[in-house]
PDB file of C-alpha atoms in Angstrom:
ATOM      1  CA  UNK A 581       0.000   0.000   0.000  1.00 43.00           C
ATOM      2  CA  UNK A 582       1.059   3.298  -0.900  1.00 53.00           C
ATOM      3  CA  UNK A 583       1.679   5.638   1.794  1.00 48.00           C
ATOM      4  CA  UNK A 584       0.125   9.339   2.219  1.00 49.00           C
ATOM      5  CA  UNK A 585       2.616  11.975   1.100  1.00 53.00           C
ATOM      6  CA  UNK A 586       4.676  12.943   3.694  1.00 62.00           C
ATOM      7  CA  UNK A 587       7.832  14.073   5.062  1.00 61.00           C
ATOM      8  CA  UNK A 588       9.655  11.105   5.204  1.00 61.00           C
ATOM      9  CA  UNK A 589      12.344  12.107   8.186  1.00 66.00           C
ATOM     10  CA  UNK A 590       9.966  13.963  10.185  1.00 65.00           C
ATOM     11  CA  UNK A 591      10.480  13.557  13.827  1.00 65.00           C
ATOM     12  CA  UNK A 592      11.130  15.466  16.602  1.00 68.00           C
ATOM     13  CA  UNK A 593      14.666  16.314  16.320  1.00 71.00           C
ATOM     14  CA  UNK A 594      14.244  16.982  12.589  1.00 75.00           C
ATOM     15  CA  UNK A 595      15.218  20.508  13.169  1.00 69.00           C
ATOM     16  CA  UNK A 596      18.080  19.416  15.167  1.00 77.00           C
ATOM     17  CA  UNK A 597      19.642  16.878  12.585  1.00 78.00           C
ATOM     18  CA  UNK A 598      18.958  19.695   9.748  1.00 74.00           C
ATOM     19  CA  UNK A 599      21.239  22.440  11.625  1.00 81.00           C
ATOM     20  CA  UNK A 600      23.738  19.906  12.810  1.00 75.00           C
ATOM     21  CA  UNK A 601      24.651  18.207   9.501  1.00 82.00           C
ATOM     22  CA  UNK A 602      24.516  21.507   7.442  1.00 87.00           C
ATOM     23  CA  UNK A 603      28.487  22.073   6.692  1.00 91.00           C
ATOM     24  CA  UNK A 604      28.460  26.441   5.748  1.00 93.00           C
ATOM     25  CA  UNK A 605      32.098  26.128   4.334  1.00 95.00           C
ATOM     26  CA  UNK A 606      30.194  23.563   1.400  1.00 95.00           C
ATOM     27  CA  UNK A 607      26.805  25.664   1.318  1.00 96.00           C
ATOM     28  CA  UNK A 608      28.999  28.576   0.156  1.00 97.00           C
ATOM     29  CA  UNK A 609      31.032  26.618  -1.904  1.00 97.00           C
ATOM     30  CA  UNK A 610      28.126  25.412  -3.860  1.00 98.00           C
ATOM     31  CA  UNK A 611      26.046  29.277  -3.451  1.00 98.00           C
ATOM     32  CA  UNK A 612      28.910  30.645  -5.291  1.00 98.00           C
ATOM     33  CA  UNK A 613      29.053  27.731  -7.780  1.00 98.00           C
ATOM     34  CA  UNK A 614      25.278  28.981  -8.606  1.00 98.00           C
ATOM     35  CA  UNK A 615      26.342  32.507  -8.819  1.00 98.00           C
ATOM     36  CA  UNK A 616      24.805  33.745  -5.587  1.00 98.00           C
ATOM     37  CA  UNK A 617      26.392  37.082  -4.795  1.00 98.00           C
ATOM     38  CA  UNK A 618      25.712  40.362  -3.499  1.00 98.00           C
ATOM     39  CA  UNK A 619      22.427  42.261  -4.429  1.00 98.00           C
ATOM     40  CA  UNK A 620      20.713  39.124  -5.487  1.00 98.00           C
ATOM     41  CA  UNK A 621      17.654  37.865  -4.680  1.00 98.00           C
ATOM     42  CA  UNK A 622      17.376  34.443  -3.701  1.00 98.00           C
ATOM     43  CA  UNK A 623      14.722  31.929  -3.267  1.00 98.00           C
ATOM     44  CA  UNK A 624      15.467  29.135  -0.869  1.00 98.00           C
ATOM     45  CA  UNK A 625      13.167  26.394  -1.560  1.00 98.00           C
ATOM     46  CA  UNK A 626      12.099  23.724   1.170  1.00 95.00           C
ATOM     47  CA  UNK A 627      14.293  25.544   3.591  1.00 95.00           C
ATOM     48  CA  UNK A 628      13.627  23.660   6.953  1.00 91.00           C
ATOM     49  CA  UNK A 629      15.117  25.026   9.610  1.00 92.00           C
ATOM     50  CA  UNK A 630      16.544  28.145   7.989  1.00 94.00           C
ATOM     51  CA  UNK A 631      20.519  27.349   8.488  1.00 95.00           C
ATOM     52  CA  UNK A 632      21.289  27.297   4.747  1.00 96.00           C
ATOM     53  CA  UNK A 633      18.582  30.306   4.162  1.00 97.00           C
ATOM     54  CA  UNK A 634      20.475  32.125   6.681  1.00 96.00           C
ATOM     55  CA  UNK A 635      23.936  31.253   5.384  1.00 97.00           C
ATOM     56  CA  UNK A 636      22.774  32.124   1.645  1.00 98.00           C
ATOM     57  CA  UNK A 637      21.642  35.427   3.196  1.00 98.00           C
ATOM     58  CA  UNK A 638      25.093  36.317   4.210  1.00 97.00           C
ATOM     59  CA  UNK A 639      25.813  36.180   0.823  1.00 98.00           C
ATOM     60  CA  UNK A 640      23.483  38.785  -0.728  1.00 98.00           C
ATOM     61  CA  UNK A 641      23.831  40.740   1.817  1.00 97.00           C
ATOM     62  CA  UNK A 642      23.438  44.052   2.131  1.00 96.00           C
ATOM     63  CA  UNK A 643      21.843  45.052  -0.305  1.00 97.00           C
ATOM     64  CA  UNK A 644      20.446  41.191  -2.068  1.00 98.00           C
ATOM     65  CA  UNK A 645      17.178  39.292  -0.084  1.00 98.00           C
ATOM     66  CA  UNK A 646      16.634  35.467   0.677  1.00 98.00           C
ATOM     67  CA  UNK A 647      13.268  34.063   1.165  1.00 98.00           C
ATOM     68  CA  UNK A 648      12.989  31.208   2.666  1.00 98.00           C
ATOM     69  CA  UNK A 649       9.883  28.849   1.927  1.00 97.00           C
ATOM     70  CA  UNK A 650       8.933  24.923   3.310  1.00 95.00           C
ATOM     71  CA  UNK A 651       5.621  23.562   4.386  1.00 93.00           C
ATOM     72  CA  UNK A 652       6.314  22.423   7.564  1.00 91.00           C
ATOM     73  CA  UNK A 653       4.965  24.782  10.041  1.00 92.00           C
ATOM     74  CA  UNK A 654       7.256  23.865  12.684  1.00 91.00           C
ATOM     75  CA  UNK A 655      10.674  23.824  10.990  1.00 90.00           C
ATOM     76  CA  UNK A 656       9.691  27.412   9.588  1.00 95.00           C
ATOM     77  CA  UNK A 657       8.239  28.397  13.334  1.00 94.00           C
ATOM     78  CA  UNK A 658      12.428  27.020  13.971  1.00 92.00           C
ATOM     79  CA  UNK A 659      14.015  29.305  11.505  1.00 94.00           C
ATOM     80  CA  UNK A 660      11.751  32.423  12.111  1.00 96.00           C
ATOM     81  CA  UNK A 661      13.095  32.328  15.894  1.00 93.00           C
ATOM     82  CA  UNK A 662      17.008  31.258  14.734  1.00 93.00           C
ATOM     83  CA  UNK A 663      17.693  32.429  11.553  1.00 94.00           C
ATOM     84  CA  UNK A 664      15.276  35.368  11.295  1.00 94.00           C
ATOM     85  CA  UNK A 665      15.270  39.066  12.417  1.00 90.00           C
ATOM     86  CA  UNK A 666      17.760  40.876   9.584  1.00 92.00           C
ATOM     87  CA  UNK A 667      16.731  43.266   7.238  1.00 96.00           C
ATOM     88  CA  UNK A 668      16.586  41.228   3.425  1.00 97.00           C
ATOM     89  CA  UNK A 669      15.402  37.435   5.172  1.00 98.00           C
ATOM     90  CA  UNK A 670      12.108  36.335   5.808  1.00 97.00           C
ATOM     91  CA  UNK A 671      10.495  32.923   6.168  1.00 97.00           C
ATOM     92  CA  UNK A 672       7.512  31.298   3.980  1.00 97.00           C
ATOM     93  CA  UNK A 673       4.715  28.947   3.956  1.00 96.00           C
ATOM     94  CA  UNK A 674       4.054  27.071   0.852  1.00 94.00           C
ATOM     95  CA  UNK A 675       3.249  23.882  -0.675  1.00 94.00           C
ATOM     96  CA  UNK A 676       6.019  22.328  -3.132  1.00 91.00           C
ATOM     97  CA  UNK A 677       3.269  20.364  -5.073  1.00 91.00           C
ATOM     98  CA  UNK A 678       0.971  23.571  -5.704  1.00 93.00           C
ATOM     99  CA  UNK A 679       1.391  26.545  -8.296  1.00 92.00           C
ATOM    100  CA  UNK A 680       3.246  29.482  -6.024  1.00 91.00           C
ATOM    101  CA  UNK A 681       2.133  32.587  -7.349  1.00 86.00           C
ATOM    102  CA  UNK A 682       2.675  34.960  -4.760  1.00 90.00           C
ATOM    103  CA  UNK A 683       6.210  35.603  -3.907  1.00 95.00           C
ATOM    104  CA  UNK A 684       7.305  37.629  -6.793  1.00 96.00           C
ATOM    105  CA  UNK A 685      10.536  37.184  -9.494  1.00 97.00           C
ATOM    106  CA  UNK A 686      13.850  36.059  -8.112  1.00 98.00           C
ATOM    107  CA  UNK A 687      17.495  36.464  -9.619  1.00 98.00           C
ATOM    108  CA  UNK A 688      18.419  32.548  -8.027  1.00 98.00           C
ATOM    109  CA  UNK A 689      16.222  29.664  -7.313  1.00 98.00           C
ATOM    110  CA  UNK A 690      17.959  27.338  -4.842  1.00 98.00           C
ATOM    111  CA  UNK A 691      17.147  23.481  -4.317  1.00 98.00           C
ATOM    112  CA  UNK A 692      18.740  21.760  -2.155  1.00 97.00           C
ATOM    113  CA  UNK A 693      18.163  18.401  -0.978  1.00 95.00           C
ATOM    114  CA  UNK A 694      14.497  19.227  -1.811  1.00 96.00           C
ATOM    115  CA  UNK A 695      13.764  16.466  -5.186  1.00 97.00           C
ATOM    116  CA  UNK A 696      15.050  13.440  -3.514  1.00 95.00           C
ATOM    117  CA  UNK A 697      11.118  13.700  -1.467  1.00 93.00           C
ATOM    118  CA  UNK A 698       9.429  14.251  -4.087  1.00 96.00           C
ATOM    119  CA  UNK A 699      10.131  11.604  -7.097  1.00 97.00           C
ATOM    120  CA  UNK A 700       6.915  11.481  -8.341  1.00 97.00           C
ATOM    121  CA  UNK A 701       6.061  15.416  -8.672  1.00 97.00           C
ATOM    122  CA  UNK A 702       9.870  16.525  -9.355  1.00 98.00           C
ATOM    123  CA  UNK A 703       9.366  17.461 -13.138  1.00 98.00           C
ATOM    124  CA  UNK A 704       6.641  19.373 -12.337  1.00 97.00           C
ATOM    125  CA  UNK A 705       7.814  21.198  -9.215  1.00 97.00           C
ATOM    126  CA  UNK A 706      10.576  22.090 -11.695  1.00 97.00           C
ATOM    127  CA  UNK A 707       8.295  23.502 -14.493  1.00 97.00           C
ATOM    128  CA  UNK A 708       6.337  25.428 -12.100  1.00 96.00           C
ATOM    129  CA  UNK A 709       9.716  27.104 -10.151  1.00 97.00           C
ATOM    130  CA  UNK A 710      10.392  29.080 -13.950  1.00 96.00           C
ATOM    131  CA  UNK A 711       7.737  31.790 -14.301  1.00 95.00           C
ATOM    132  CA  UNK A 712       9.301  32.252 -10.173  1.00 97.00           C
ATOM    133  CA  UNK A 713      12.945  33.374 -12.613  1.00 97.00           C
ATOM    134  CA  UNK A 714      13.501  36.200 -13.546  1.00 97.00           C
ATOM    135  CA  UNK A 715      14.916  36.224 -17.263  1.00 96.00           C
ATOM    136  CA  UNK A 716      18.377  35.280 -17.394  1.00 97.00           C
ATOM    137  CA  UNK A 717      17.424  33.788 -13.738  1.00 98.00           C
ATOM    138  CA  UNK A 718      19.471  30.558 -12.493  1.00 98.00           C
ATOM    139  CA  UNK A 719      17.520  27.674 -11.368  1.00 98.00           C
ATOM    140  CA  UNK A 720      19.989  25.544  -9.416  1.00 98.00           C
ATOM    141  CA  UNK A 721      18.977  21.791  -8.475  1.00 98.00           C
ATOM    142  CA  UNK A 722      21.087  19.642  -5.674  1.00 98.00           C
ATOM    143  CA  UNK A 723      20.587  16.811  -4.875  1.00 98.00           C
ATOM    144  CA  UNK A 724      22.452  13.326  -3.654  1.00 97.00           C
ATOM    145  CA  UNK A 725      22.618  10.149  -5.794  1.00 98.00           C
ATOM    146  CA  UNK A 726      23.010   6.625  -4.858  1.00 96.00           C
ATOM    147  CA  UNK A 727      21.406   8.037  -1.369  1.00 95.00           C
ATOM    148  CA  UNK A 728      22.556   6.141   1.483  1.00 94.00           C
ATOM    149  CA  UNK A 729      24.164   3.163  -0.114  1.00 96.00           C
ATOM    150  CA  UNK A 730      27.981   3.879  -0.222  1.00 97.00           C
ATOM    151  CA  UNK A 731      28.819   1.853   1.925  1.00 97.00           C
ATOM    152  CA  UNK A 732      32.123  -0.387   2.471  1.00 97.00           C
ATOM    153  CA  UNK A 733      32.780  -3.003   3.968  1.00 96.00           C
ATOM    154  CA  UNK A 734      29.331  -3.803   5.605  1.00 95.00           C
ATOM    155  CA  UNK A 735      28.805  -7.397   6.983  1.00 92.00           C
ATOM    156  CA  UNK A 736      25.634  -9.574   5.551  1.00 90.00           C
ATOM    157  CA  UNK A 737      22.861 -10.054   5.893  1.00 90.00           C
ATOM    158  CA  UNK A 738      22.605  -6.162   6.313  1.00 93.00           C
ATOM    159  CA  UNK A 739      24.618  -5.394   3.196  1.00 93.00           C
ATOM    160  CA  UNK A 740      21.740  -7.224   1.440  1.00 93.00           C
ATOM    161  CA  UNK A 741      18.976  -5.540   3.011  1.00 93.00           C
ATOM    162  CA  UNK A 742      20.114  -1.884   2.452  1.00 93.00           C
ATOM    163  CA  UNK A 743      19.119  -1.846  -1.037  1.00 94.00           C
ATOM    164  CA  UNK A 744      16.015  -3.545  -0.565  1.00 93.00           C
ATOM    165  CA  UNK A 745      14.887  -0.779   2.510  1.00 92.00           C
ATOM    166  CA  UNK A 746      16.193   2.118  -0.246  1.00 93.00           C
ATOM    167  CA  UNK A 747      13.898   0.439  -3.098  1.00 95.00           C
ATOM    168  CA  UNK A 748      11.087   0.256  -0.521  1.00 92.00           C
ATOM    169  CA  UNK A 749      11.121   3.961   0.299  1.00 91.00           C
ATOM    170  CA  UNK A 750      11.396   4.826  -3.063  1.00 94.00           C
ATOM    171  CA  UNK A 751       8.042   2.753  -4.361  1.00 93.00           C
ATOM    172  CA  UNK A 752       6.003   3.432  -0.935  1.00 91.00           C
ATOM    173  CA  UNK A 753       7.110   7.136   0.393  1.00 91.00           C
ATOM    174  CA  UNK A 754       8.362   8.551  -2.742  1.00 94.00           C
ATOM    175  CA  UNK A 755      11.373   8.861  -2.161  1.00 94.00           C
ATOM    176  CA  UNK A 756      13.829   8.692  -4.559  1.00 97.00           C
ATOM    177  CA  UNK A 757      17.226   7.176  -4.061  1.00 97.00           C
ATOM    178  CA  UNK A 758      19.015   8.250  -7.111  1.00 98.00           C
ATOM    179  CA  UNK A 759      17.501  11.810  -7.501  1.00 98.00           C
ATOM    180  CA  UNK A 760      21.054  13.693  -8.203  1.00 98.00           C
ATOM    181  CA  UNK A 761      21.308  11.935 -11.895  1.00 98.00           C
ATOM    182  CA  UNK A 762      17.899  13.385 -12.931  1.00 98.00           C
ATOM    183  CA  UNK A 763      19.145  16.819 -12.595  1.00 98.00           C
ATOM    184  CA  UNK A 764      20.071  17.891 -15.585  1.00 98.00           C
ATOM    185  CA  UNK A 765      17.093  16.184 -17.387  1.00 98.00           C
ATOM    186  CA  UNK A 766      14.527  18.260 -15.769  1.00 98.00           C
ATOM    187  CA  UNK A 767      17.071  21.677 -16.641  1.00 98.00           C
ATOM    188  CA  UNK A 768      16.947  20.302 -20.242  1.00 98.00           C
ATOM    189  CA  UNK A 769      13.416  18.741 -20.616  1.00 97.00           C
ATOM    190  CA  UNK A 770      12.430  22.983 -19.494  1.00 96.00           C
ATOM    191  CA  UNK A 771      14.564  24.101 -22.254  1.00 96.00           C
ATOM    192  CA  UNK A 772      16.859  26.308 -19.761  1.00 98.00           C
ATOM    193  CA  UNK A 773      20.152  27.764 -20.941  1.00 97.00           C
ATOM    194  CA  UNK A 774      23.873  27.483 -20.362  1.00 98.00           C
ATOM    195  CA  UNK A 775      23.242  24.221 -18.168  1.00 98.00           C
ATOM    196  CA  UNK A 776      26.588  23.090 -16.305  1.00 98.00           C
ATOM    197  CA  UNK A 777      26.431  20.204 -13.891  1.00 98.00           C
ATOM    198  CA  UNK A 778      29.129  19.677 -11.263  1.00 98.00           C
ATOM    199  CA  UNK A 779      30.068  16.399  -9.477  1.00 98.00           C
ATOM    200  CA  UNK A 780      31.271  16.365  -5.412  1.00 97.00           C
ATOM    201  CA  UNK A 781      31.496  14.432  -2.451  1.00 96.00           C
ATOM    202  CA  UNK A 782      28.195  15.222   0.187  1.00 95.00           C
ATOM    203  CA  UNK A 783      29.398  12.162   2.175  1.00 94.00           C
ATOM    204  CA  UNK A 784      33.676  11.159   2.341  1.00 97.00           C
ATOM    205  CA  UNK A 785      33.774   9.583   5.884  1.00 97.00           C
ATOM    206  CA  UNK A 786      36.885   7.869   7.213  1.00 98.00           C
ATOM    207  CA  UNK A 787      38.435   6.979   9.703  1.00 98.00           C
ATOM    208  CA  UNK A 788      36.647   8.459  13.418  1.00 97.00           C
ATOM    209  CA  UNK A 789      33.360   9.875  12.318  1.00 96.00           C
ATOM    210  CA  UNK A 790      32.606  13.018  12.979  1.00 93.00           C
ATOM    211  CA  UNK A 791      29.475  13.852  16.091  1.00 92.00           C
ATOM    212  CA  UNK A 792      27.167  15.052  13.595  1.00 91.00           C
ATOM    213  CA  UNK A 793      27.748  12.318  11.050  1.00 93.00           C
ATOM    214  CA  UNK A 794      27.249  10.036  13.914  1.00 94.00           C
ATOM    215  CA  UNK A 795      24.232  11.726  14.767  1.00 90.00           C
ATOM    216  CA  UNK A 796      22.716  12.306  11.282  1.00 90.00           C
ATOM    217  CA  UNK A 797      22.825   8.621  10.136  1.00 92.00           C
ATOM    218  CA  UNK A 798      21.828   6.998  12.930  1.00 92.00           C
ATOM    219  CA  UNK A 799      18.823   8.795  13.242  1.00 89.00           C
ATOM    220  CA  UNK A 800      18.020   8.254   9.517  1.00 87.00           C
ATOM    221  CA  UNK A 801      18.621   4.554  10.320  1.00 90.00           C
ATOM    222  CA  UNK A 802      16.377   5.091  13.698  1.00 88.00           C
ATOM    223  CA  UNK A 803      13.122   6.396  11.374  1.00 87.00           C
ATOM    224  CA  UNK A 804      13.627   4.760   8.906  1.00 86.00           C
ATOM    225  CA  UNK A 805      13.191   1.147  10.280  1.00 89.00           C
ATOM    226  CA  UNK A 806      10.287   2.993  12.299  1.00 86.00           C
ATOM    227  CA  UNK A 807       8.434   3.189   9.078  1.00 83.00           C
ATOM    228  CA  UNK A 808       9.728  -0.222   7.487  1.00 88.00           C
ATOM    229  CA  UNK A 809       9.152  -2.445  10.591  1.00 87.00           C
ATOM    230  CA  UNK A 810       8.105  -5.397   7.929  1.00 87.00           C
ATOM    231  CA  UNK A 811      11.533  -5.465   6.404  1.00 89.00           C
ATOM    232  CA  UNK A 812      12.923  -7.013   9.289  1.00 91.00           C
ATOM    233  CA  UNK A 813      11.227  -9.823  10.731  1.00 90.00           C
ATOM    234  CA  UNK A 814      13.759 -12.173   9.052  1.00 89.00           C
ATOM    235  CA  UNK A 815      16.565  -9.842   9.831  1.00 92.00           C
ATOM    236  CA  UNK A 816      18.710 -11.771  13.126  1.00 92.00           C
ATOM    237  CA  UNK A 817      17.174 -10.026  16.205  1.00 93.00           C
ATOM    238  CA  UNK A 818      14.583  -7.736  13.990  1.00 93.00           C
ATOM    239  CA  UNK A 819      14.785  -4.030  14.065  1.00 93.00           C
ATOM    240  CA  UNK A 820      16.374  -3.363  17.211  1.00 94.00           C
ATOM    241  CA  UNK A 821      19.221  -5.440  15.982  1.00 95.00           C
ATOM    242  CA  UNK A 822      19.562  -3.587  12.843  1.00 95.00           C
ATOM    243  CA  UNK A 823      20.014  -0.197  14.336  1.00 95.00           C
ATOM    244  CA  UNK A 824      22.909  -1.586  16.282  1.00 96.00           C
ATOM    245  CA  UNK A 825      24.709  -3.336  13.933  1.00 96.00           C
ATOM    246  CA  UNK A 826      24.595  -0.354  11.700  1.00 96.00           C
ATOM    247  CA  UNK A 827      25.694   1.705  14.559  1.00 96.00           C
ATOM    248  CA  UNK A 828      28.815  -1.035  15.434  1.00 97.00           C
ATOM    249  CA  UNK A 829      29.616  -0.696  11.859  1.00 97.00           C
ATOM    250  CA  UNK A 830      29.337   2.976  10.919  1.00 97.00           C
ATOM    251  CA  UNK A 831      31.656   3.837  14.324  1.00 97.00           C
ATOM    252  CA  UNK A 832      34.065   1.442  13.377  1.00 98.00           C
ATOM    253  CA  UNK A 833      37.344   3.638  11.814  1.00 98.00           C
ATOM    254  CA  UNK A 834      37.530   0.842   9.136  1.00 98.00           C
ATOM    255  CA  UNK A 835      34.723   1.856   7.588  1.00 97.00           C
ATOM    256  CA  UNK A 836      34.139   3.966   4.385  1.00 98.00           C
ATOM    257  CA  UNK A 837      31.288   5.810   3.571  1.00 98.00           C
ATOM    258  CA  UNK A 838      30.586   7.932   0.498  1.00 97.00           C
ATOM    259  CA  UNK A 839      27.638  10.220  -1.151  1.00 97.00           C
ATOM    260  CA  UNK A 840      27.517  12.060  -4.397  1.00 98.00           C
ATOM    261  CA  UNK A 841      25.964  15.379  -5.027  1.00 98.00           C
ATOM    262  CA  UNK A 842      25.022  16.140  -8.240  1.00 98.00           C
ATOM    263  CA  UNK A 843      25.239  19.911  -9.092  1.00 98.00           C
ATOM    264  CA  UNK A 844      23.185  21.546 -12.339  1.00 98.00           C
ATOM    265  CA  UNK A 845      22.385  25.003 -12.901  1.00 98.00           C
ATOM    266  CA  UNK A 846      20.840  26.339 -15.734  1.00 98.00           C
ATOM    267  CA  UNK A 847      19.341  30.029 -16.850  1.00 98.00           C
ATOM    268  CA  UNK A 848      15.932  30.877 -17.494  1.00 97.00           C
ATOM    269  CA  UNK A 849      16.006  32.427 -21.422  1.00 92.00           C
ATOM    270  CA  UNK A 850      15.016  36.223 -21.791  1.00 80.00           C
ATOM    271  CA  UNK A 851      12.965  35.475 -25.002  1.00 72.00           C
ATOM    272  CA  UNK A 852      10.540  33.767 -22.767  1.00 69.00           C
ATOM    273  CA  UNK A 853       9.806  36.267 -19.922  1.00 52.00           C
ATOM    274  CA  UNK A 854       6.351  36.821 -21.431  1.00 44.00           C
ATOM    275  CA  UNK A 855       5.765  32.740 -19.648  1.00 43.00           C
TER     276      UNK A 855
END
């Protein structure tokens, strides 16, 4: 059975996970990539907590604007009291899935780690975000591929149930494991212009793990067997089990885990700024 559309991660520490595992020194790196600069305004699409809205405000700054929009009341009730209170930021309600018509033109469209929820609807959350461009606008997409799978060397059986909990989310929460190599498709598919695409490391970890890598994939492991309780009846000592196996392996120095991000940019034509 198909499950209702829905945050897939949300829990009560959401907020806290969000903040911890954003890196600022790779958020810039990646802003400036997209060509976020001073006097620019910026649309920061499915912001959560506000970190990166915050961080991408520093950038425009003082002169530029950032809004920052998500659905979730809570993680935007979050970055209002964090991130909020400077003259060129404020915080938005809206619905991904919907037609946004009410927030104006912007100079950059940022999203990040926003497509990978939505596998089903991300073409046409992507058509919809370019009467939001201004012409000559960047729409810039990020997003991780081969999510949570890069993983070496994990023991059996729980090397072979990884894919098969990553397939599961995919066809049941829409979710969408390999989201970062669609990219550039949706860019192209819209027709946009001057379309680069840039390839990086999200996830490198070696050696001691860092505290917020610790933190942020155990409690992805944590919800996620929450939600996929089924998976794991034949799994030695069920769910429980699972969690800490995953935690024995992933704070073991040995181990090596890796993500990719897939960048792509791409600029809104001025021939079309009639829509």
């Amino acid at each position: 059975m198909k499950h209702k559309q829905a945050y897939l991660m949300e829990n009560d520490e959401e907020a806290h996970r969000l903040e911890l595992k954003t890196d600022a020194n790779a958020v810039r790196k990646q802003a400036l990539w997209c060509g976020v600069k001073a006097g620019l305004r910026v649309l920061d699409l499915g912001c959560g907590p506000g970190i990166t809205t915050e961080i991408l405000h520093s950038m425009v700054a003082p002169t530029g604007s950032v809004v920052g929009a998500d659905f979730s009341a809570e993680r935007l009730a979050y970055a209002r009291e964090h991130h909020a209170g400077k003259p060129g930021i404020e915080f938005v309600q809206c619905d991904l899935t919907a037609p946004i018509d009410d927030l104006g033109q912007f100079d950059v469209i940022w999203v990040r780690f926003v497509l990978e929820y939505f596998r089903k609807e991300s073409p046409e959350i992507v058509k919809r975000l370019r009467s939001l461009l201004k012409p000559e606008g960047y729409l810039c997409l990020i997003d991780l591929d081969y999510n949570c799978l890069g993983h070496y060397e994990m023991p059996e059986p729980m090397n072979a149930l990884l894919p098969k909990l990553m397939t599961y989310m995919d066809d049941e929460f829409n979710f969408d494991t390999y989201a970062g190599r669609k990219l550039y498709s949706y860019l192209y598919d819209q027709k946009y212009q001057n379309i680069e695409v840039e390839l990086m490391a999200h996830h490198l970890i070696y050696g001691e793990a860092r505290h917020a890598d610790v933190f942020n994939w155990l409690k992805k492991v944590e919800i996620g067997t929450e939600k996929m309780q089924c998976f794991f009846k034949d799994y030695p000592g069920g769910a429980e089990a699972f969690i800490a196996d995953f935690r024995k392996f992933f704070l073991d120095p040995r181990r090596f885990t890796y993500t990719p991000l897939i960048l792509c940019k791409g600029m809104r034509p001025h021939e079309d700024a009639a829509g």
